Amino acid sequence: MANYYNENTILYLNGEYIKAADAKMDLYSQSLHYGYSVFEGIRSYKTINGDTKIFKAREHFERLYNSAIAVNLPYRWTVEELTAATYEILERNKLEDAYIRPVVFAPANMSFAQNAESYITIQAWEMQPFLGEKLLRVMTSSFQRPNPKAFMIQAKAAGHYVNSILASQEAKAKGYDEALLTDMNGYVAEGPGANMFYEKAGQLFTPSPGHILPGITRETVFEICKELDIPLGEKLVTTDELKDADAAFFCGTAAEIIGWESFDDIPFKKNWNDSVGKRVQEAYKDKVIEKKPLPPNPKDELTKTLIVEELY
Ligand code: PMP
């Protein structure tokens, strides 16, 4: 297990900056007993200017608010104050490339009744890419994503992650790197902690919203595709389509962008380094460190025309 904190680590707890080792939480909390809390996973990066920047702080703190409201957890913080608190935590812990974990949690309450207040903590630590940097062997999980009529599936609620843990542990126990979960209708949904895209005939596709966490990295991939003129579509995806794909990747704040080697033991047709996903991966790496993309090479225009002609 990673080292999340040591005796010097400072965390944010309800407006105060305190030593992680001294922080206390109520063991009678509704969050601990029922998995009733919401959280975020955010990253900061040392940019090319040398500053430390939180990537898409507003988007993450707005999602934290939306997650809390979706599950009726009282919420009284602004994006600005939480962003400022996060920068303070990064500075006090001398962190640059960090993973940041805000959690909104409930007081002592063994009933299912709503609370009058919530608490918040923000923690940060150094973390390598969540799924590593090697191409992944992915398997279809025997666990499906939760029914969106049983959960507020668009919320990043702690309880949902029991499903993620089961799926990921099953995949690892069977010798794979990660799981892919289908939705309750059998269509491809997402990984335990990341969204997915696949490439077919030079285009990228990703499962439509409804059964997935609408990822901020997924949204960033949309932006990158627009910038690089990569055709992209949202659709219902079957596992058979995925087996016939040219390449695939997971994306998420923690995982960043990571290619797949195989899906249910079927290797992908394209070498990852020649895939569209690889270009997206490079563009993502540049974006988070605020490196401006190079002006387009006139030769690229020519290649694009050829690809478009090939497609139709
Ligand atoms: N799906 C799930 C289930 C996740 O836990 C995550 C990670 N937050 C994602 C997708 C990717 O979301 P994001 O890009 O916002 O990190």
Coordinates of C-alpha atoms in Angstrom, one line a residue, residues 14-149:
N14 CA -13.6 21.7 8.5
G15 CA -11.7 25.0 8.0
E16 CA -8.6 24.0 9.9
Y17 CA -5.2 22.8 8.8
I18 CA -4.1 20.0 11.1
K19 CA -1.7 17.2 11.3
A20 CA -3.1 14.0 9.6
A21 CA -1.9 12.0 12.6
D22 CA -3.9 14.2 15.0
A23 CA -7.1 14.3 12.9
K24 CA -10.2 12.7 14.4
M25 CA -13.3 11.4 12.9
D26 CA -16.5 10.2 14.6
L27 CA -16.6 6.4 14.5
Y28 CA -20.4 6.7 14.8
S29 CA -20.6 8.6 11.5
Q30 CA -23.3 7.6 9.0
S31 CA -20.6 7.7 6.4
L32 CA -18.5 4.9 7.9
H33 CA -21.5 2.7 8.7
Y34 CA -23.4 3.1 5.4
G35 CA -20.8 4.3 2.8
Y36 CA -22.8 7.6 2.8
S37 CA -20.3 10.2 1.7
V38 CA -19.2 11.9 -1.5
F39 CA -15.7 12.6 -2.7
E40 CA -13.5 13.8 -5.5
G41 CA -10.2 12.7 -7.1
I42 CA -8.2 15.7 -8.4
R43 CA -4.6 16.1 -9.6
S44 CA -2.2 19.0 -9.5
Y45 CA 0.7 19.2 -11.8
K46 CA 3.9 21.2 -12.0
T47 CA 3.4 23.2 -15.2
I48 CA 6.0 24.2 -17.7
N49 CA 6.2 27.6 -16.0
G50 CA 7.2 25.9 -12.8
D51 CA 3.9 26.7 -11.0
T52 CA 1.8 24.1 -9.4
K53 CA -1.7 24.1 -10.9
I54 CA -4.8 22.1 -9.9
F55 CA -6.2 20.7 -13.1
K56 CA -9.8 21.7 -13.6
A57 CA -10.4 22.6 -10.0
R58 CA -13.7 24.3 -10.7
E59 CA -15.1 21.3 -12.5
H60 CA -14.1 18.9 -9.7
F61 CA -15.5 21.1 -6.9
E62 CA -18.7 21.7 -8.8
R63 CA -19.1 17.9 -9.2
L64 CA -18.4 17.5 -5.5
Y65 CA -21.3 19.9 -4.8
N66 CA -23.6 18.1 -7.3
S67 CA -22.7 14.7 -5.8
A68 CA -23.5 16.0 -2.3
I69 CA -26.8 17.5 -3.3
A70 CA -27.7 14.4 -5.3
V71 CA -27.6 12.3 -2.1
N72 CA -29.0 14.9 0.3
L73 CA -25.7 15.7 2.1
P74 CA -25.8 19.4 3.3
Y75 CA -23.2 21.4 1.5
R76 CA -22.0 24.9 2.5
W77 CA -18.6 25.4 0.8
T78 CA -17.7 27.5 -2.3
V79 CA -15.5 26.4 -5.2
E80 CA -13.2 29.4 -4.4
E81 CA -12.7 28.5 -0.7
L82 CA -12.1 24.8 -1.4
T83 CA -9.7 25.6 -4.2
A84 CA -7.8 28.0 -1.9
A85 CA -7.7 25.4 0.8
T86 CA -6.3 22.8 -1.6
Y87 CA -3.5 25.1 -2.7
E88 CA -2.7 25.7 1.0
I89 CA -2.6 21.9 1.6
L90 CA -0.3 21.5 -1.5
E91 CA 2.0 24.3 -0.2
R92 CA 2.1 23.1 3.4
N93 CA 3.0 19.6 2.3
K94 CA 5.4 20.8 -0.4
L95 CA 3.6 18.9 -3.1
E96 CA 3.7 19.6 -6.8
D97 CA 2.5 16.6 -8.8
A98 CA -0.2 15.4 -6.3
Y99 CA -3.4 13.5 -6.0
I100 CA -6.0 15.4 -4.0
R101 CA -8.9 13.8 -2.2
P102 CA -11.7 16.0 -0.8
V103 CA -14.4 14.0 1.1
V104 CA -17.7 15.3 2.4
F105 CA -19.0 13.2 5.2
A106 CA -21.8 12.8 7.7
P107 CA -22.0 13.2 11.5
A108 CA -22.9 10.5 14.0
N109 CA -26.2 9.1 12.8
M110 CA -27.4 5.5 12.9
S111 CA -30.7 6.3 11.3
F112 CA -31.3 7.0 7.6
A113 CA -32.6 10.5 8.3
Q114 CA -31.0 13.5 6.7
N115 CA -28.4 15.4 8.7
A116 CA -28.3 19.1 9.7
E117 CA -24.6 19.4 8.6
S118 CA -21.8 17.7 6.8
Y119 CA -18.0 17.8 7.4
I120 CA -15.2 18.1 4.9
T121 CA -11.6 17.0 4.7
I122 CA -9.1 17.6 1.9
Q123 CA -6.1 15.3 1.8
A124 CA -3.2 15.2 -0.7
W125 CA -0.3 12.9 -1.5
E126 CA 2.0 12.0 -4.3
M127 CA 0.7 9.3 -6.5
Q128 CA 1.9 7.5 -9.6
P129 CA -0.7 6.8 -12.4
F130 CA -3.4 4.7 -10.8
L131 CA -3.4 1.9 -13.3
G132 CA 0.4 2.1 -14.0
E133 CA 2.0 3.0 -17.3
K134 CA 2.0 -0.4 -19.0
L135 CA -0.7 -1.4 -21.5
L136 CA -3.5 -3.2 -19.7
R137 CA -5.1 -6.6 -20.0
V138 CA -8.8 -6.0 -19.4
M139 CA -11.6 -8.5 -18.8
T140 CA -15.4 -8.2 -18.8
S141 CA -16.4 -8.2 -15.1
S142 CA -19.0 -10.5 -13.8
F143 CA -20.2 -7.5 -11.8
Q144 CA -22.4 -4.9 -13.6
R145 CA -22.6 -1.2 -12.9
P146 CA -25.3 -0.3 -10.3
N147 CA -28.8 0.2 -11.7
P148 CA -29.3 4.0 -12.1
K149 CA -32.7 3.6 -10.6

